[in-house]
Amino acid sequence: MSQAVEEEDHELTREENRASRKRSLTLLRELLAPEKGSIILVAIMVVLAQAAVVAGPAILAWGIDHGLPALINGNALPALCAILAALLTFAFTRQSSVIGQRLLLELRRRVFRHTQRLSLEFHERYTSGRIVSRQTSDMEALREFLEFGVPILIGSSLSMVLTAASIVAMDWPTGLIMLVLLIPCIALTVWFQVRSRIAYRGMRTHSAALIVQFVEAMNGIRAVKAFRKEESNSTEYRALAENYRRATLNSISVFGIYQPALRLLANVTVAAVLVVGGFRVLAGDLSVGVLLALVLYARRFFQPVDEIANFYNSFQSATAALEKISALLWEVPTVAEPTTAHAKSIASGRGAIQFTGAEFRYSKDGPLVLKPLNLSIPAGQTVALVGQTGAGKSTIAKLVSRFYDVTQGSVELDGVDLRDLTSAELTHNVVMVTQEAYLFSGTVADNIELGRPGASREEIIRAAKAIGAHEFIEALPYGYDTDVSKRGGRVSAGQRQLISFARAFLANPNVLILDEATSSLDLPSERLVQEGLTKLLGNRTAIIIAHRLSTVMIADRVLVLHDGVVVEDDAPRALIEQGGRFAALYKAWQDSL
């Protein structure tokens, strides 16, 4: 089981449980607030419906005690109550379902919107399988509860209260018998609640583990195929599925004890009411009609308890789902938007970057990845970052893009601290092209247009021509209107990278960051893109991370990093002449050619 799933499975402390319940209740209140009027209407309908249902035995008792003619003459009243109860129950069920679907719609929107707003640090820590689980199995658990569980829980609970009140009003000694026999029923229900809560928490955890394993296997299907990992994946998945099966059987066993025991108590209670009531009828203390009504009420009292037990599974599952969704929604972005009062803008962006005493570590107690850095990159300068893996190259790029905030010190763009810039302002000034070159489902033109939404087709074509992508795009089946399919599966890795270059060119940022952006290009494609890359860089500030020194050599300046520290800083030719680390890298590259 992955670490992410183990984190979900750890035993919560009392304080954590209290905080989790508080989050869930707060979220529930927020969702229910706009539905206040509809909920009041539903409450009125369910009260009237249950009152009509509960009135049946009382009317029957009155008819029997007053003779058959009275029952026949008043037969319209029971029929009217039955029809009214059916109509109100239909209206209540339908309206509660409508309210439930509106709540789920709002919750889905919140989860999607909030998950996108969260910082990169969250997504690197929180596996994609868990996020999928929040939007699928957890939402499904809530849907089942809102659609089926809530109507039955509310209707059954109200039915119990009205039935108990009717029994006490008709004959309090029978109510006392019911109260005594209700004590073991309450004890049994408390036991069931405790055991089922544990069982269902285990089910949800093992269900999440299955989803995580499945999503990770499918996302990495190329690596699975390349390393023939199908069998080991199947073995691991089989073990997880077995754990889920055992957890499910455990919950069924708990319910299998509770329901028969509850029905036994119900039958004992009805028998006690019938026996005691029968002797009282013989003694003249109780009428036959009232005894019949009390027996019917006794059976009806336990029927809702049985129904609630049937849907307690749904309640437990929905509670666990709501706790996990609320925990996700309470995650706070580590890279926060500045407040309106502190937000600043860059009046005339030029792209000057300044690191002042900048330090960074990926976790609070983690190692220092970037040691105190004082670095000035003038506007319009192209800077290449080189060094071994883990030296801090990508960290600098992520800090300039503000995927993370520095632990100490500051990073400024044109004299403004990045933490004082809104996301929109930062995106307008800084664009990163990554190694992955992710393309979204849609056409080639749609993906290029992401650089500047609303751009005309002429502007899109001009951007593609500038970086050398126009010819291969025109050669596609439908040119710029060709659907690239999921994640750009219909174009090659090099073509995806060229499309991402065109997207960046169209965005026209003041600062451009290329993080291993040419690594997916073969040599012919790399030569093709060099001229376009030079035009893409233009007079803007650029930070280039590349292992291919052909890309590095076009830089004005090279920073060689080692263990989070800049150890060499000069023009590429000057560093080669100095004979240091960069010179060694350059010689190795030349030898490889």
CSV table of N, CA and C in Angstrom, one decimal, residues 55-192:
chain,number,residue,atom,x,y,z
A,55,ALA,N,-51.8,7.8,11.6
A,55,ALA,CA,-53.2,8.0,12.0
A,55,ALA,C,-54.0,6.7,11.7
A,56,GLY,N,-53.5,5.8,10.8
A,56,GLY,CA,-54.2,4.7,10.3
A,56,GLY,C,-54.7,3.8,11.5
A,57,PRO,N,-53.8,3.2,12.3
A,57,PRO,CA,-54.2,2.3,13.4
A,57,PRO,C,-55.2,3.0,14.4
A,58,ALA,N,-55.0,4.3,14.7
A,58,ALA,CA,-55.9,5.0,15.6
A,58,ALA,C,-57.3,5.0,15.0
A,59,ILE,N,-57.5,5.3,13.7
A,59,ILE,CA,-58.8,5.3,13.0
A,59,ILE,C,-59.4,3.9,13.1
A,60,LEU,N,-58.6,2.9,12.8
A,60,LEU,CA,-59.0,1.5,12.9
A,60,LEU,C,-59.5,1.1,14.3
A,61,ALA,N,-58.8,1.5,15.3
A,61,ALA,CA,-59.2,1.3,16.7
A,61,ALA,C,-60.6,1.9,17.0
A,62,TRP,N,-60.7,3.2,16.6
A,62,TRP,CA,-62.0,3.9,16.8
A,62,TRP,C,-63.1,3.2,16.1
A,63,GLY,N,-62.9,2.7,14.9
A,63,GLY,CA,-64.0,2.0,14.2
A,63,GLY,C,-64.4,0.7,14.8
A,64,ILE,N,-63.4,-0.1,15.3
A,64,ILE,CA,-63.7,-1.4,15.9
A,64,ILE,C,-64.4,-1.1,17.3
A,65,ASP,N,-64.0,-0.2,18.0
A,65,ASP,CA,-64.6,0.0,19.4
A,65,ASP,C,-66.0,0.6,19.3
A,66,HIS,N,-66.3,1.3,18.1
A,66,HIS,CA,-67.6,1.9,18.0
A,66,HIS,C,-68.5,1.1,17.1
A,67,GLY,N,-68.1,-0.1,16.7
A,67,GLY,CA,-68.9,-1.0,16.0
A,67,GLY,C,-68.6,-0.9,14.5
A,68,LEU,N,-69.0,-2.0,13.8
A,68,LEU,CA,-68.7,-2.1,12.4
A,68,LEU,C,-69.4,-1.0,11.5
A,69,PRO,N,-70.6,-0.6,11.9
A,69,PRO,CA,-71.2,0.5,11.1
A,69,PRO,C,-70.4,1.7,11.1
A,70,ALA,N,-69.8,2.1,12.3
A,70,ALA,CA,-69.0,3.3,12.4
A,70,ALA,C,-67.7,3.1,11.5
A,71,LEU,N,-67.2,1.9,11.5
A,71,LEU,CA,-66.0,1.7,10.6
A,71,LEU,C,-66.4,1.9,9.2
A,72,ILE,N,-67.6,1.3,8.8
A,72,ILE,CA,-68.0,1.4,7.4
A,72,ILE,C,-68.3,2.8,7.0
A,73,ASN,N,-69.0,3.5,7.9
A,73,ASN,CA,-69.4,4.9,7.6
A,73,ASN,C,-68.2,5.8,7.5
A,74,GLY,N,-67.2,5.5,8.2
A,74,GLY,CA,-66.0,6.4,8.2
A,74,GLY,C,-64.8,5.9,7.4
A,75,ASN,N,-65.2,4.9,6.4
A,75,ASN,CA,-64.1,4.3,5.6
A,75,ASN,C,-63.5,5.3,4.6
A,76,ALA,N,-64.1,6.5,4.4
A,76,ALA,CA,-63.4,7.4,3.5
A,76,ALA,C,-62.2,8.0,4.2
A,77,LEU,N,-62.2,8.1,5.5
A,77,LEU,CA,-61.1,8.8,6.2
A,77,LEU,C,-59.8,7.9,6.1
A,78,PRO,N,-59.8,6.6,6.4
A,78,PRO,CA,-58.5,5.8,6.2
A,78,PRO,C,-58.0,5.9,4.7
A,79,ALA,N,-59.0,5.8,3.8
A,79,ALA,CA,-58.6,5.9,2.4
A,79,ALA,C,-57.9,7.2,2.0
A,80,LEU,N,-58.6,8.3,2.6
A,80,LEU,CA,-58.0,9.6,2.3
A,80,LEU,C,-56.6,9.8,2.9
A,81,CYS,N,-56.4,9.2,4.2
A,81,CYS,CA,-55.1,9.3,4.8
A,81,CYS,C,-54.1,8.5,4.0
A,82,ALA,N,-54.5,7.4,3.4
A,82,ALA,CA,-53.5,6.6,2.6
A,82,ALA,C,-53.1,7.3,1.4
A,83,ILE,N,-54.1,7.9,0.7
A,83,ILE,CA,-53.8,8.6,-0.6
A,83,ILE,C,-52.9,9.9,-0.3
A,84,LEU,N,-53.3,10.6,0.8
A,84,LEU,CA,-52.5,11.8,1.2
A,84,LEU,C,-51.1,11.4,1.5
A,85,ALA,N,-50.9,10.3,2.3
A,85,ALA,CA,-49.6,9.9,2.7
A,85,ALA,C,-48.8,9.5,1.4
A,86,ALA,N,-49.4,8.8,0.4
A,86,ALA,CA,-48.7,8.4,-0.8
A,86,ALA,C,-48.2,9.6,-1.6
A,87,LEU,N,-49.1,10.6,-1.8
A,87,LEU,CA,-48.8,11.8,-2.5
A,87,LEU,C,-47.7,12.6,-1.9
A,88,LEU,N,-47.8,12.8,-0.5
A,88,LEU,CA,-46.8,13.6,0.2
A,88,LEU,C,-45.5,12.9,0.2
A,89,THR,N,-45.5,11.5,0.3
A,89,THR,CA,-44.2,10.8,0.3
A,89,THR,C,-43.5,10.9,-1.1
A,90,PHE,N,-44.3,10.8,-2.1
A,90,PHE,CA,-43.8,11.0,-3.5
A,90,PHE,C,-43.1,12.4,-3.6
A,91,ALA,N,-43.9,13.4,-3.2
A,91,ALA,CA,-43.4,14.8,-3.3
A,91,ALA,C,-42.1,15.0,-2.5
A,92,PHE,N,-42.2,14.4,-1.3
A,92,PHE,CA,-41.0,14.6,-0.4
A,92,PHE,C,-39.8,13.9,-0.9
A,93,THR,N,-40.0,12.7,-1.5
A,93,THR,CA,-38.8,11.9,-2.0
A,93,THR,C,-38.2,12.6,-3.2
A,94,ARG,N,-39.1,13.1,-4.1
A,94,ARG,CA,-38.7,13.8,-5.3
A,94,ARG,C,-37.9,15.1,-5.0
A,95,GLN,N,-38.5,15.9,-4.0
A,95,GLN,CA,-37.9,17.2,-3.7
A,95,GLN,C,-36.6,17.0,-3.0
A,96,SER,N,-36.5,16.0,-2.1
A,96,SER,CA,-35.2,15.7,-1.4
A,96,SER,C,-34.2,15.3,-2.4
A,97,SER,N,-34.5,14.5,-3.4
A,97,SER,CA,-33.6,14.1,-4.4
A,97,SER,C,-33.1,15.3,-5.2
A,98,VAL,N,-34.0,16.2,-5.5
A,98,VAL,CA,-33.6,17.4,-6.3
A,98,VAL,C,-32.6,18.2,-5.4
A,99,ILE,N,-32.8,18.4,-4.1
A,99,ILE,CA,-31.9,19.1,-3.2
A,99,ILE,C,-30.6,18.4,-3.2
A,100,GLY,N,-30.6,17.1,-3.1
A,100,GLY,CA,-29.4,16.3,-3.0
A,100,GLY,C,-28.5,16.4,-4.3
A,101,GLN,N,-29.2,16.4,-5.4
A,101,GLN,CA,-28.4,16.6,-6.7
A,101,GLN,C,-27.8,18.0,-6.8
A,102,ARG,N,-28.5,19.0,-6.3
A,102,ARG,CA,-27.9,20.4,-6.3
A,102,ARG,C,-26.7,20.5,-5.4
A,103,LEU,N,-26.8,19.8,-4.2
A,103,LEU,CA,-25.7,19.8,-3.3
A,103,LEU,C,-24.5,19.1,-3.9
A,104,LEU,N,-24.7,18.0,-4.6
A,104,LEU,CA,-23.6,17.2,-5.2
A,104,LEU,C,-23.0,18.1,-6.3
A,105,LEU,N,-23.8,18.8,-7.1
A,105,LEU,CA,-23.3,19.6,-8.2
A,105,LEU,C,-22.4,20.7,-7.6
A,106,GLU,N,-22.8,21.3,-6.5
A,106,GLU,CA,-22.0,22.4,-5.9
A,106,GLU,C,-20.7,21.8,-5.3
A,107,LEU,N,-20.8,20.6,-4.7
A,107,LEU,CA,-19.7,20.0,-4.1
A,107,LEU,C,-18.6,19.6,-5.2
A,108,ARG,N,-19.1,19.0,-6.3
A,108,ARG,CA,-18.2,18.6,-7.4
A,108,ARG,C,-17.4,19.9,-7.9
A,109,ARG,N,-18.2,21.0,-8.1
A,109,ARG,CA,-17.6,22.2,-8.6
A,109,ARG,C,-16.5,22.7,-7.6
A,110,ARG,N,-16.8,22.6,-6.3
A,110,ARG,CA,-15.9,23.1,-5.3
A,110,ARG,C,-14.6,22.3,-5.3
A,111,VAL,N,-14.8,20.9,-5.3
A,111,VAL,CA,-13.6,20.0,-5.3
A,111,VAL,C,-12.7,20.3,-6.5
A,112,PHE,N,-13.3,20.4,-7.7
A,112,PHE,CA,-12.5,20.6,-8.9
A,112,PHE,C,-11.8,21.9,-8.9
A,113,ARG,N,-12.6,23.0,-8.5
A,113,ARG,CA,-12.0,24.3,-8.5
A,113,ARG,C,-10.9,24.4,-7.4
A,114,HIS,N,-11.1,23.9,-6.3
A,114,HIS,CA,-10.2,24.0,-5.2
A,114,HIS,C,-8.9,23.2,-5.5
A,115,THR,N,-9.1,22.0,-6.0
A,115,THR,CA,-7.9,21.1,-6.3
A,115,THR,C,-7.0,21.8,-7.3
A,116,GLN,N,-7.6,22.5,-8.3
A,116,GLN,CA,-6.7,23.2,-9.3
A,116,GLN,C,-6.0,24.4,-8.6
A,117,ARG,N,-6.6,25.0,-7.6
A,117,ARG,CA,-6.0,26.2,-7.0
A,117,ARG,C,-4.9,25.8,-6.1
A,118,LEU,N,-4.9,24.5,-5.6
A,118,LEU,CA,-3.8,24.1,-4.6
A,118,LEU,C,-2.5,24.1,-5.3
A,119,SER,N,-1.5,24.3,-4.5
A,119,SER,CA,-0.1,24.5,-5.0
A,119,SER,C,0.5,23.2,-5.5
A,120,LEU,N,1.6,23.3,-6.2
A,120,LEU,CA,2.2,22.1,-6.8
A,120,LEU,C,2.7,21.2,-5.7
A,121,GLU,N,3.1,21.7,-4.5
A,121,GLU,CA,3.5,20.9,-3.4
A,121,GLU,C,2.5,19.9,-3.0
A,122,PHE,N,1.2,20.4,-3.0
A,122,PHE,CA,0.1,19.5,-2.6
A,122,PHE,C,0.0,18.3,-3.6
A,123,HIS,N,0.0,18.6,-4.9
A,123,HIS,CA,-0.2,17.6,-5.9
A,123,HIS,C,1.0,16.6,-5.9
A,124,GLU,N,2.2,17.0,-5.5
A,124,GLU,CA,3.3,16.1,-5.4
A,124,GLU,C,3.2,15.2,-4.2
A,125,ARG,N,2.4,15.7,-3.2
A,125,ARG,CA,2.3,14.9,-2.0
A,125,ARG,C,1.0,14.0,-2.0
A,126,TYR,N,0.0,14.5,-2.6
A,126,TYR,CA,-1.4,13.9,-2.6
A,126,TYR,C,-1.5,13.2,-4.0
A,127,THR,N,-1.5,11.9,-3.9
A,127,THR,CA,-1.5,11.1,-5.2
A,127,THR,C,-2.8,11.3,-6.0
A,128,SER,N,-2.6,11.2,-7.3
A,128,SER,CA,-3.7,11.4,-8.3
A,128,SER,C,-4.9,10.4,-8.0
A,129,GLY,N,-4.5,9.2,-7.5
A,129,GLY,CA,-5.5,8.2,-7.2
A,129,GLY,C,-6.5,8.7,-6.1
A,130,ARG,N,-5.9,9.3,-5.1
A,130,ARG,CA,-6.7,9.8,-4.0
A,130,ARG,C,-7.6,11.0,-4.5
A,131,ILE,N,-7.1,11.8,-5.4
A,131,ILE,CA,-8.0,12.9,-5.9
A,131,ILE,C,-9.1,12.3,-6.7
A,132,VAL,N,-8.8,11.3,-7.5
A,132,VAL,CA,-9.9,10.6,-8.3
A,132,VAL,C,-10.9,10.0,-7.4
A,133,SER,N,-10.4,9.4,-6.3
A,133,SER,CA,-11.3,8.8,-5.3
A,133,SER,C,-12.3,9.8,-4.7
A,134,ARG,N,-11.8,11.0,-4.4
A,134,ARG,CA,-12.7,12.1,-3.9
A,134,ARG,C,-13.8,12.4,-4.9
A,135,GLN,N,-13.5,12.4,-6.2
A,135,GLN,CA,-14.5,12.8,-7.2
A,135,GLN,C,-15.3,11.6,-7.6
A,136,THR,N,-15.0,10.4,-7.3
A,136,THR,CA,-15.7,9.3,-7.8
A,136,THR,C,-16.4,8.5,-6.7
A,137,SER,N,-15.6,7.6,-6.0
A,137,SER,CA,-16.2,6.8,-5.0
A,137,SER,C,-16.8,7.6,-3.8
A,138,ASP,N,-16.1,8.6,-3.4
A,138,ASP,CA,-16.7,9.4,-2.3
A,138,ASP,C,-17.9,10.2,-2.7
A,139,MET,N,-17.9,10.7,-3.9
A,139,MET,CA,-19.1,11.4,-4.4
A,139,MET,C,-20.3,10.4,-4.6
A,140,GLU,N,-20.0,9.2,-5.0
A,140,GLU,CA,-21.0,8.2,-5.2
A,140,GLU,C,-21.6,7.8,-3.9
A,141,ALA,N,-20.8,7.7,-2.8
A,141,ALA,CA,-21.3,7.4,-1.5
A,141,ALA,C,-22.2,8.4,-1.0
A,142,LEU,N,-21.9,9.7,-1.3
A,142,LEU,CA,-22.8,10.8,-0.9
A,142,LEU,C,-24.1,10.8,-1.7
A,143,ARG,N,-23.9,10.5,-3.0
A,143,ARG,CA,-25.1,10.4,-3.9
A,143,ARG,C,-26.1,9.4,-3.4
A,144,GLU,N,-25.6,8.2,-3.1
A,144,GLU,CA,-26.5,7.1,-2.6
A,144,GLU,C,-27.2,7.5,-1.3
A,145,PHE,N,-26.4,8.1,-0.4
A,145,PHE,CA,-27.0,8.5,0.9
A,145,PHE,C,-28.1,9.6,0.7
A,146,LEU,N,-27.8,10.6,-0.1
A,146,LEU,CA,-28.7,11.7,-0.3
A,146,LEU,C,-30.0,11.2,-1.1
A,147,GLU,N,-29.8,10.3,-2.0
A,147,GLU,CA,-30.9,9.9,-2.9
A,147,GLU,C,-31.8,8.9,-2.2
A,148,PHE,N,-31.2,8.0,-1.5
A,148,PHE,CA,-31.9,6.9,-0.8
A,148,PHE,C,-31.9,6.9,0.7
A,149,GLY,N,-30.8,7.2,1.3
A,149,GLY,CA,-30.7,7.2,2.7
A,149,GLY,C,-31.4,8.3,3.4
A,150,VAL,N,-31.3,9.5,3.0
A,150,VAL,CA,-31.9,10.6,3.7
A,150,VAL,C,-33.4,10.5,3.8
A,151,PRO,N,-34.1,10.2,2.7
A,151,PRO,CA,-35.6,10.1,2.8
A,151,PRO,C,-36.0,9.0,3.8
A,152,ILE,N,-35.3,7.9,3.8
A,152,ILE,CA,-35.7,6.8,4.7
A,152,ILE,C,-35.3,7.2,6.1
A,153,LEU,N,-34.1,7.8,6.3
A,153,LEU,CA,-33.7,8.1,7.7
A,153,LEU,C,-34.6,9.2,8.3
A,154,ILE,N,-35.0,10.2,7.5
A,154,ILE,CA,-35.9,11.2,8.0
A,154,ILE,C,-37.3,10.7,8.3
A,155,GLY,N,-37.8,10.0,7.2
A,155,GLY,CA,-39.2,9.4,7.4
A,155,GLY,C,-39.3,8.4,8.5
A,156,SER,N,-38.3,7.5,8.6
A,156,SER,CA,-38.3,6.5,9.6
A,156,SER,C,-38.2,7.1,11.0
A,157,SER,N,-37.3,8.0,11.2
A,157,SER,CA,-37.1,8.6,12.5
A,157,SER,C,-38.3,9.3,12.9
A,158,LEU,N,-39.0,10.1,12.0
A,158,LEU,CA,-40.2,10.8,12.4
A,158,LEU,C,-41.3,9.8,12.7
A,159,SER,N,-41.4,8.7,11.9
A,159,SER,CA,-42.4,7.7,12.1
A,159,SER,C,-42.2,7.1,13.5
A,160,MET,N,-41.0,6.9,14.0
A,160,MET,CA,-40.8,6.3,15.3
A,160,MET,C,-41.3,7.3,16.4
A,161,VAL,N,-41.0,8.6,16.2
A,161,VAL,CA,-41.4,9.5,17.2
A,161,VAL,C,-42.9,9.6,17.3
A,162,LEU,N,-43.5,9.7,16.1
A,162,LEU,CA,-45.0,9.9,16.1
A,162,LEU,C,-45.7,8.6,16.6
A,163,THR,N,-45.1,7.4,16.3
A,163,THR,CA,-45.7,6.2,16.7
A,163,THR,C,-45.5,6.0,18.3
A,164,ALA,N,-44.4,6.4,18.8
A,164,ALA,CA,-44.2,6.4,20.2
A,164,ALA,C,-45.2,7.3,20.9
A,165,ALA,N,-45.3,8.5,20.4
A,165,ALA,CA,-46.3,9.5,21.0
A,165,ALA,C,-47.7,8.9,20.9
A,166,SER,N,-48.1,8.3,19.8
A,166,SER,CA,-49.4,7.7,19.7
A,166,SER,C,-49.6,6.6,20.8
A,167,ILE,N,-48.6,5.7,21.0
A,167,ILE,CA,-48.7,4.7,22.0
A,167,ILE,C,-48.9,5.2,23.4
A,168,VAL,N,-48.1,6.2,23.7
A,168,VAL,CA,-48.2,6.8,25.1
A,168,VAL,C,-49.6,7.5,25.2
A,169,ALA,N,-50.1,8.2,24.2
A,169,ALA,CA,-51.3,8.9,24.2
A,169,ALA,C,-52.5,7.9,24.4
A,170,MET,N,-52.4,6.8,23.7
A,170,MET,CA,-53.5,5.8,23.8
A,170,MET,C,-53.5,5.0,25.1
A,171,ASP,N,-52.3,4.6,25.5
A,171,ASP,CA,-52.2,3.7,26.7
A,171,ASP,C,-50.8,3.8,27.3
A,172,TRP,N,-50.6,4.5,28.3
A,172,TRP,CA,-49.2,4.8,28.9
A,172,TRP,C,-48.6,3.5,29.4
A,173,PRO,N,-49.3,2.5,30.0
A,173,PRO,CA,-48.7,1.3,30.5
A,173,PRO,C,-48.0,0.5,29.4
A,174,THR,N,-48.6,0.5,28.2
A,174,THR,CA,-48.0,-0.1,27.0
A,174,THR,C,-46.7,0.6,26.6
A,175,GLY,N,-46.8,2.0,26.7
A,175,GLY,CA,-45.6,2.8,26.4
A,175,GLY,C,-44.5,2.4,27.4
A,176,LEU,N,-44.8,2.1,28.7
A,176,LEU,CA,-43.8,1.8,29.6
A,176,LEU,C,-43.1,0.4,29.3
A,177,ILE,N,-44.0,-0.5,28.8
A,177,ILE,CA,-43.4,-1.8,28.4
A,177,ILE,C,-42.5,-1.6,27.2
A,178,MET,N,-42.9,-0.8,26.3
A,178,MET,CA,-42.0,-0.5,25.1
A,178,MET,C,-40.7,0.2,25.5
A,179,LEU,N,-40.8,1.1,26.5
A,179,LEU,CA,-39.6,1.7,27.0
A,179,LEU,C,-38.6,0.8,27.6
A,180,VAL,N,-39.1,-0.2,28.4
A,180,VAL,CA,-38.2,-1.2,29.0
A,180,VAL,C,-37.5,-2.1,28.0
A,181,LEU,N,-38.3,-2.5,27.0
A,181,LEU,CA,-37.7,-3.4,26.0
A,181,LEU,C,-36.9,-2.6,25.0
A,182,LEU,N,-37.0,-1.3,25.0
A,182,LEU,CA,-36.2,-0.5,24.1
A,182,LEU,C,-34.8,-0.4,24.5
A,183,ILE,N,-34.5,-0.6,25.9
A,183,ILE,CA,-33.2,-0.4,26.4
A,183,ILE,C,-32.2,-1.4,25.7
A,184,PRO,N,-32.5,-2.7,25.6
A,184,PRO,CA,-31.5,-3.6,24.9
A,184,PRO,C,-31.4,-3.2,23.5
A,185,CYS,N,-32.5,-2.7,22.9
A,185,CYS,CA,-32.4,-2.3,21.5
A,185,CYS,C,-31.4,-1.1,21.3
A,186,ILE,N,-31.5,-0.2,22.2
A,186,ILE,CA,-30.5,1.0,22.2
A,186,ILE,C,-29.1,0.5,22.3
A,187,ALA,N,-28.9,-0.4,23.3
A,187,ALA,CA,-27.5,-1.0,23.6
A,187,ALA,C,-27.0,-1.7,22.3
A,188,LEU,N,-27.9,-2.5,21.7
A,188,LEU,CA,-27.5,-3.2,20.4
A,188,LEU,C,-27.1,-2.2,19.3
A,189,THR,N,-27.9,-1.1,19.2
A,189,THR,CA,-27.7,-0.1,18.2
A,189,THR,C,-26.3,0.6,18.4
A,190,VAL,N,-26.0,0.9,19.7
A,190,VAL,CA,-24.8,1.6,20.0
A,190,VAL,C,-23.6,0.6,19.6
A,191,TRP,N,-23.7,-0.6,20.0
A,191,TRP,CA,-22.7,-1.6,19.6
A,191,TRP,C,-22.5,-1.6,18.1
A,192,PHE,N,-23.6,-1.7,17.4
A,192,PHE,CA,-23.6,-1.7,15.9
A,192,PHE,C,-22.9,-0.4,15.3
